[in-house]
XYZ file of C-alpha atoms in Angstrom:
437
model
C -19.245 9.698 22.158
C -17.832 13.068 20.980
C -18.690 14.644 17.653
C -15.740 14.333 15.241
C -17.030 16.200 12.213
C -13.590 17.688 11.621
C -12.189 14.231 10.792
C -12.046 13.373 7.085
C -10.863 10.139 5.444
C -7.488 11.529 4.339
C -6.599 13.040 7.726
C -7.724 9.839 9.469
C -5.321 7.804 7.326
C -2.519 10.269 8.030
C -3.132 10.048 11.765
C -3.118 6.226 11.661
C 0.187 6.254 9.770
C 1.703 8.793 12.171
C 0.613 6.724 15.181
C 2.309 3.622 13.756
C 5.441 5.621 12.900
C 5.688 6.580 16.589
C 6.182 2.894 17.486
C 9.497 2.854 15.591
C 12.436 2.541 17.961
C 15.775 4.323 17.860
C 17.455 3.947 14.460
C 20.980 4.545 15.781
C 21.987 0.870 15.648
C 20.943 0.701 11.979
C 22.507 4.042 11.041
C 25.831 3.083 12.666
C 26.162 0.180 10.194
C 25.772 2.420 7.123
C 29.272 3.473 6.061
C 29.322 3.097 2.253
C 28.983 5.707 -0.506
C 25.317 4.861 -1.113
C 23.004 3.706 1.671
C 19.344 3.670 2.707
C 17.226 3.092 5.795
C 14.079 1.174 4.835
C 11.153 1.825 7.196
C 8.032 -0.357 6.977
C 4.797 0.825 8.593
C 2.286 -1.994 9.107
C -1.044 -0.166 9.433
C -3.090 -3.390 9.387
C -4.510 -5.870 11.881
C -2.279 -8.675 10.532
C 1.269 -9.627 11.483
C 3.614 -9.244 8.493
C 5.812 -12.313 7.968
C 9.099 -11.980 6.041
C 9.002 -13.890 2.749
C 12.286 -12.933 1.137
C 14.597 -10.191 -0.113
C 17.018 -9.708 -2.990
C 19.518 -7.066 -4.068
C 20.171 -5.963 -7.640
C 23.033 -3.853 -6.290
C 24.628 -3.739 -2.853
C 23.505 -5.717 0.173
C 21.936 -5.541 3.627
C 23.782 -3.864 6.472
C 21.081 -5.067 8.890
C 18.595 -7.796 8.012
C 14.879 -7.164 7.470
C 12.917 -8.187 10.589
C 11.374 -11.700 10.475
C 7.963 -10.275 11.442
C 6.259 -6.931 12.022
C 3.414 -6.836 14.527
C 0.009 -5.306 13.701
C -0.042 -1.493 13.915
C 3.749 -1.393 14.335
C 6.846 -0.212 12.474
C 10.248 -1.763 11.774
C 13.369 -0.844 9.838
C 16.545 -2.252 8.272
C 19.554 -0.926 6.350
C 20.970 -1.488 2.868
C 24.074 -0.068 1.188
C 26.438 -0.386 -1.755
C 29.021 -3.179 -1.637
C 32.613 -2.776 -0.549
C 34.999 -2.547 -3.488
C 32.248 -1.957 -6.061
C 32.817 1.079 -8.240
C 30.019 3.359 -9.391
C 27.172 1.219 -8.026
C 24.481 2.044 -5.514
C 22.026 -0.025 -3.526
C 18.861 -1.430 -5.073
C 16.626 -4.234 -3.809
C 13.212 -5.634 -2.937
C 11.761 -7.057 0.277
C 8.529 -9.081 0.498
C 6.144 -9.734 3.392
C 2.897 -11.679 3.736
C -0.089 -10.994 5.959
C -3.616 -12.310 6.377
C -4.671 -12.857 2.760
C -2.207 -10.452 1.130
C 1.447 -10.010 0.120
C 3.455 -6.796 -0.283
C 6.657 -6.093 -2.221
C 8.713 -2.988 -1.419
C 11.449 -1.810 -3.817
C 14.129 0.857 -3.304
C 16.915 2.276 -5.477
C 19.682 4.682 -4.437
C 21.813 4.721 -7.622
C 25.336 5.997 -8.134
C 23.984 8.602 -10.537
C 20.433 9.930 -10.729
C 17.552 10.373 -8.342
C 16.471 7.974 -5.609
C 13.224 6.051 -6.150
C 10.919 3.565 -4.441
C 7.675 1.721 -5.120
C 5.236 -0.606 -3.384
C 3.146 -3.393 -4.898
C 0.222 -5.345 -3.433
C -0.926 -8.912 -4.118
C -4.327 -8.920 -2.451
C -7.714 -7.240 -2.311
C -7.291 -3.582 -3.389
C -10.671 -2.710 -1.862
C -9.359 -3.723 1.551
C -5.649 -2.849 1.392
C -3.525 -0.098 -0.138
C 0.244 0.411 -0.275
C 2.505 3.350 -1.039
C 6.095 4.510 -0.597
C 8.148 7.683 -0.207
C 11.784 7.919 -1.368
C 14.112 10.156 0.604
C 16.862 12.182 -1.061
C 20.624 11.977 -0.542
C 23.477 9.588 -1.211
C 23.935 8.337 2.362
C 21.324 7.179 4.826
C 18.429 8.082 2.545
C 15.093 7.214 4.169
C 12.745 4.929 2.225
C 9.326 4.686 3.869
C 6.871 1.943 2.900
C 3.269 1.700 4.108
C 0.671 -1.069 3.941
C -2.716 0.208 5.100
C -5.895 -1.749 5.844
C -9.182 -0.016 5.197
C -11.674 -0.489 8.018
C -15.340 -1.438 7.709
C -18.211 -1.565 10.182
C -21.021 -4.064 9.790
C -24.439 -4.246 11.500
C -25.869 -1.453 9.326
C -29.397 -2.509 8.382
C -32.516 -1.514 6.465
C -35.463 -0.599 8.719
C -38.611 -2.193 7.310
C -40.809 0.340 9.139
C -39.322 3.639 7.852
C -36.948 2.528 5.021
C -33.951 4.305 6.632
C -30.445 2.882 7.164
C -29.735 2.417 10.890
C -27.051 0.850 13.098
C -28.264 -2.411 14.603
C -25.208 -3.144 16.773
C -26.624 -1.732 20.024
C -29.284 -3.294 22.261
C -31.360 -0.129 21.774
C -32.688 0.215 18.228
C -32.899 4.003 18.218
C -35.973 6.055 17.369
C -38.029 5.206 14.287
C -40.309 7.929 12.860
C -42.957 5.212 12.444
C -42.905 4.703 16.217
C -40.804 2.681 18.632
C -37.393 1.383 17.608
C -36.124 0.442 14.169
C -36.743 -3.090 12.874
C -34.003 -4.697 10.772
C -34.654 -6.625 7.565
C -32.559 -7.830 4.636
C -28.807 -7.512 4.241
C -26.122 -6.826 6.847
C -24.199 -3.910 5.293
C -20.446 -3.549 5.862
C -19.468 0.103 5.367
C -16.061 1.708 4.799
C -15.049 4.466 7.196
C -12.186 6.900 7.750
C -10.263 5.857 4.628
C -10.347 6.849 0.941
C -12.339 4.593 -1.374
C -11.141 3.057 -4.652
C -14.421 3.804 -6.462
C -16.552 6.978 -6.708
C -17.666 7.677 -3.147
C -18.911 10.398 -0.815
C -17.702 11.029 2.737
C -19.439 12.847 5.634
C -22.057 10.142 6.213
C -22.415 9.744 9.968
C -24.178 7.811 12.729
C -26.752 9.875 14.635
C -26.436 9.126 18.347
C -30.016 10.260 18.975
C -31.932 8.033 16.504
C -29.256 5.492 15.371
C -29.740 6.391 11.676
C -27.199 7.178 8.955
C -27.397 10.828 7.882
C -25.399 13.246 5.737
C -23.389 15.656 7.873
C -21.888 17.776 5.095
C -24.460 20.583 5.301
C -24.818 23.293 7.915
C -28.362 22.121 8.562
C -28.452 18.689 10.218
C -31.813 17.551 8.875
C -34.721 16.317 10.967
C -34.150 13.679 13.633
C -36.917 11.337 14.813
C -35.848 12.083 18.379
C -36.369 15.815 17.838
C -34.282 18.647 16.453
C -31.398 17.942 14.106
C -29.216 14.854 13.870
C -26.113 14.634 16.096
C -23.025 12.968 14.629
C -20.908 10.473 16.559
C -18.254 7.908 15.735
C -16.872 7.101 12.312
C -16.877 9.152 9.113
C -18.354 6.769 6.534
C -17.265 6.855 2.891
C -20.093 5.438 0.791
C -19.683 4.260 -2.832
C -22.172 5.472 -5.396
C -23.268 4.892 -8.995
C -21.133 1.755 -9.452
C -22.914 -1.352 -8.108
C -21.147 -4.735 -8.035
C -22.538 -8.235 -7.295
C -22.053 -7.799 -3.525
C -23.586 -4.326 -3.400
C -27.159 -3.056 -3.321
C -27.963 0.242 -5.004
C -31.018 2.524 -4.685
C -29.787 3.888 -1.359
C -30.420 7.643 -1.530
C -30.100 10.925 0.368
C -33.434 12.365 1.552
C -33.514 16.123 1.015
C -36.195 16.545 3.692
C -34.479 14.864 6.676
C -30.849 14.281 5.480
C -31.082 10.544 6.155
C -30.002 7.603 4.015
C -33.061 5.612 2.876
C -33.833 2.780 0.452
C -35.556 4.094 -2.674
C -36.146 0.754 -4.390
C -39.736 0.314 -3.238
C -42.855 2.120 -4.433
C -43.467 3.230 -0.853
C -40.877 5.756 0.340
C -41.071 4.909 4.024
C -41.696 7.395 6.817
C -39.724 10.645 6.928
C -39.417 12.411 10.310
C -40.174 15.643 8.422
C -43.554 14.185 7.398
C -44.757 11.989 4.565
C -42.327 9.793 2.647
C -38.634 10.355 1.959
C -37.590 12.359 -1.124
C -34.463 11.284 -3.020
C -31.836 13.626 -4.480
C -28.184 13.277 -5.462
C -26.147 10.113 -5.818
C -27.385 6.551 -6.148
C -25.368 4.766 -3.446
C -24.329 1.129 -3.949
C -23.527 -0.341 -0.532
C -21.544 -3.546 0.162
C -23.235 -6.265 2.188
C -22.584 -9.685 3.704
C -18.918 -9.815 2.597
C -16.571 -9.314 5.573
C -13.439 -10.083 3.487
C -12.112 -12.666 1.059
C -11.080 -15.936 2.738
C -12.877 -15.004 5.964
C -16.119 -16.123 7.591
C -18.050 -14.154 10.164
C -20.816 -15.258 12.560
C -18.360 -17.017 14.878
C -19.462 -16.213 18.422
C -18.644 -16.756 22.098
C -21.169 -18.979 23.907
C -21.776 -17.537 27.372
C -23.058 -20.899 28.642
C -19.980 -23.049 27.886
C -17.307 -20.448 26.873
C -16.663 -22.216 23.529
C -16.436 -20.624 20.076
C -19.359 -21.726 17.892
C -20.826 -20.886 14.493
C -23.996 -18.819 14.838
C -24.911 -18.598 11.147
C -27.433 -21.468 11.144
C -30.949 -21.468 12.622
C -29.932 -24.463 14.760
C -27.438 -23.481 17.463
C -25.749 -26.851 17.823
C -25.293 -28.743 21.066
C -23.966 -26.946 24.141
C -22.475 -28.937 27.036
C -24.227 -26.373 29.269
C -27.537 -27.724 27.971
C -29.622 -26.998 24.870
C -28.117 -24.981 22.058
C -25.290 -22.464 22.221
C -26.151 -18.857 23.142
C -24.150 -16.045 21.552
C -22.733 -13.056 23.444
C -20.170 -10.367 22.705
C -18.269 -9.890 19.465
C -18.995 -11.191 15.971
C -15.665 -12.812 15.017
C -14.423 -12.900 11.420
C -11.991 -15.796 11.003
C -9.497 -16.431 8.162
C -9.618 -19.738 6.336
C -7.906 -21.675 3.540
C -5.126 -19.131 2.937
C -1.385 -18.920 3.506
C -1.599 -16.270 6.210
C 0.235 -16.569 9.522
C -1.231 -18.716 12.280
C -2.183 -22.308 13.049
C -4.342 -24.299 10.651
C -6.499 -27.417 11.115
C -9.159 -25.585 13.115
C -12.542 -26.808 11.892
C -16.296 -26.475 12.295
C -17.926 -29.507 13.951
C -21.120 -30.357 12.100
C -22.483 -32.208 15.133
C -22.240 -29.483 17.807
C -21.384 -26.276 15.816
C -18.232 -25.611 17.880
C -14.752 -24.816 16.592
C -12.325 -27.662 17.332
C -8.735 -28.621 16.500
C -8.610 -31.352 13.866
C -4.824 -31.802 13.794
C -4.692 -34.797 16.139
C -5.812 -38.394 15.430
C -8.216 -38.087 18.371
C -11.097 -35.718 17.638
C -11.776 -34.657 21.212
C -15.115 -34.959 23.005
C -18.247 -33.678 21.279
C -21.276 -32.820 23.448
C -23.423 -34.557 20.816
C -21.527 -37.781 21.542
C -18.287 -39.332 20.343
C -15.633 -37.172 18.705
C -16.049 -33.990 16.728
C -16.733 -34.237 12.963
C -15.105 -31.654 10.689
C -16.930 -29.900 7.854
C -16.364 -26.811 5.730
C -13.384 -24.488 5.836
C -9.898 -25.033 7.242
C -9.457 -22.053 9.561
C -6.054 -20.453 10.204
C -6.086 -18.773 13.619
C -3.490 -16.064 14.386
C -1.484 -16.357 17.565
C 0.593 -13.164 17.575
C 0.289 -9.916 19.539
C -3.269 -8.486 19.517
C -4.071 -5.237 17.730
C -7.115 -3.003 17.493
C -10.286 -4.933 16.700
C -8.844 -8.174 18.083
C -9.417 -10.222 21.244
C -6.826 -12.439 22.914
C -7.193 -15.354 25.382
C -8.792 -17.859 22.988
C -7.288 -21.262 23.807
C -7.307 -24.932 22.816
C -8.920 -27.206 25.412
C -6.865 -30.366 25.817
C -9.849 -32.274 27.240
C -12.454 -31.789 24.473
C -10.463 -30.274 21.570
C -12.671 -27.156 21.305
C -11.610 -23.515 21.084
C -12.813 -21.649 24.176
C -12.357 -18.249 25.860
C -9.916 -18.443 28.754
C -10.153 -14.817 29.893
C -12.649 -15.437 32.719
C -11.934 -17.109 36.081
C -14.748 -19.559 35.252
C -13.613 -21.927 32.501
C -17.067 -22.751 31.171
C -18.536 -26.239 30.735
C -16.426 -28.888 28.992
C -18.097 -31.965 27.468
C -15.092 -33.854 28.829
C -16.268 -32.962 32.345
C -15.716 -29.920 34.554
C -14.241 -26.751 33.067
C -12.070 -26.395 29.982
C -8.281 -26.816 30.326
C -5.993 -24.622 28.221
C -2.966 -25.942 26.335
C -0.723 -24.639 23.593
C -0.982 -21.311 21.791
C -2.967 -18.205 22.719
C -5.063 -17.139 19.728
C -5.910 -13.545 18.800
C -9.110 -13.256 16.777
C -10.518 -10.412 14.685
C -13.977 -9.184 15.526
C -16.459 -6.667 14.194
């Protein structure tokens, strides 16, 4: 993985926005409809992993020349036109359009008045730690460009405390890196979910990076790269993490500190200061970092996994792994899926956890399918809403409903797994696209 130390959170956001802007098609058909004294082209950039669904629009002045699109795919752009009304004297065009996504709603307002400057604004109903919105108002009386952006901040989980050396390391690879106490790191405690390549909404510091030699989190903002357990200095790879400091909340743990001897992030909350690759214990200086843990997003649940024995989706968050039709309990492989539940986002509801076998099944029919534990499935917990639109980054397609057993299974392999209804699973209905970590 190449070193990307030149990437900072602001430039990463700009690049993401520019990439989405490039998906916008030719505006000629919209521009050709704009023939009044005051007119605008409204461009919406959806820089999120959710499909935006149109919820309504209204005009204080003027009207639409082309209608707002009914939906905007993840990581895509769309546009529509608005202009002053025929026969109206000394009025411009002013209005608002609203869209909803997975757990959030956005409202975009524009105003191209008869007299005075053009203006625009964007408002968010949703989690401001996860989403941000902004707008830019173009100048001019005719065909003024109004650009609106909804941006989703991205987080990476699987960052863990090593109980041998006290350092923060990435636990998402089979190899556990190099621990200065010997061998690989050993994870304990929380699963931290860390913001990267986007500005934070609280006091935060960027330039925290993954070291591809030892798997630890280290500070890359100095010329010297500290001391790596694998020898020499640390080597940065992957994301640029933006870590909050000096402002802990209920779902954050503070006492994470910078070690001035080795440049690593370590936990300073114990009397023992772990093992520093420079010798002795770590030595804290600088900020007191407060890192978020075990909170993938509001109205979402992680620990949903693919079972490589039966191909079904099951919940892996309990010590017991349910009942697999391939025998024994389910066995997880691949991504850690984070699934939306109990919200008004786009997708199909009535997907439920079966408390008998741990699988995800569709509860919308009178018949409850075939459970490998016997009888039909039994629903418990959340009502999951599974998206079935075009996949974006951080999503996997080919998850299907099995019409024989009612479970959700992965249909992307030639082998269709083991169905408790006998033989392999049989796909019917929608193709679901699921977010993963």
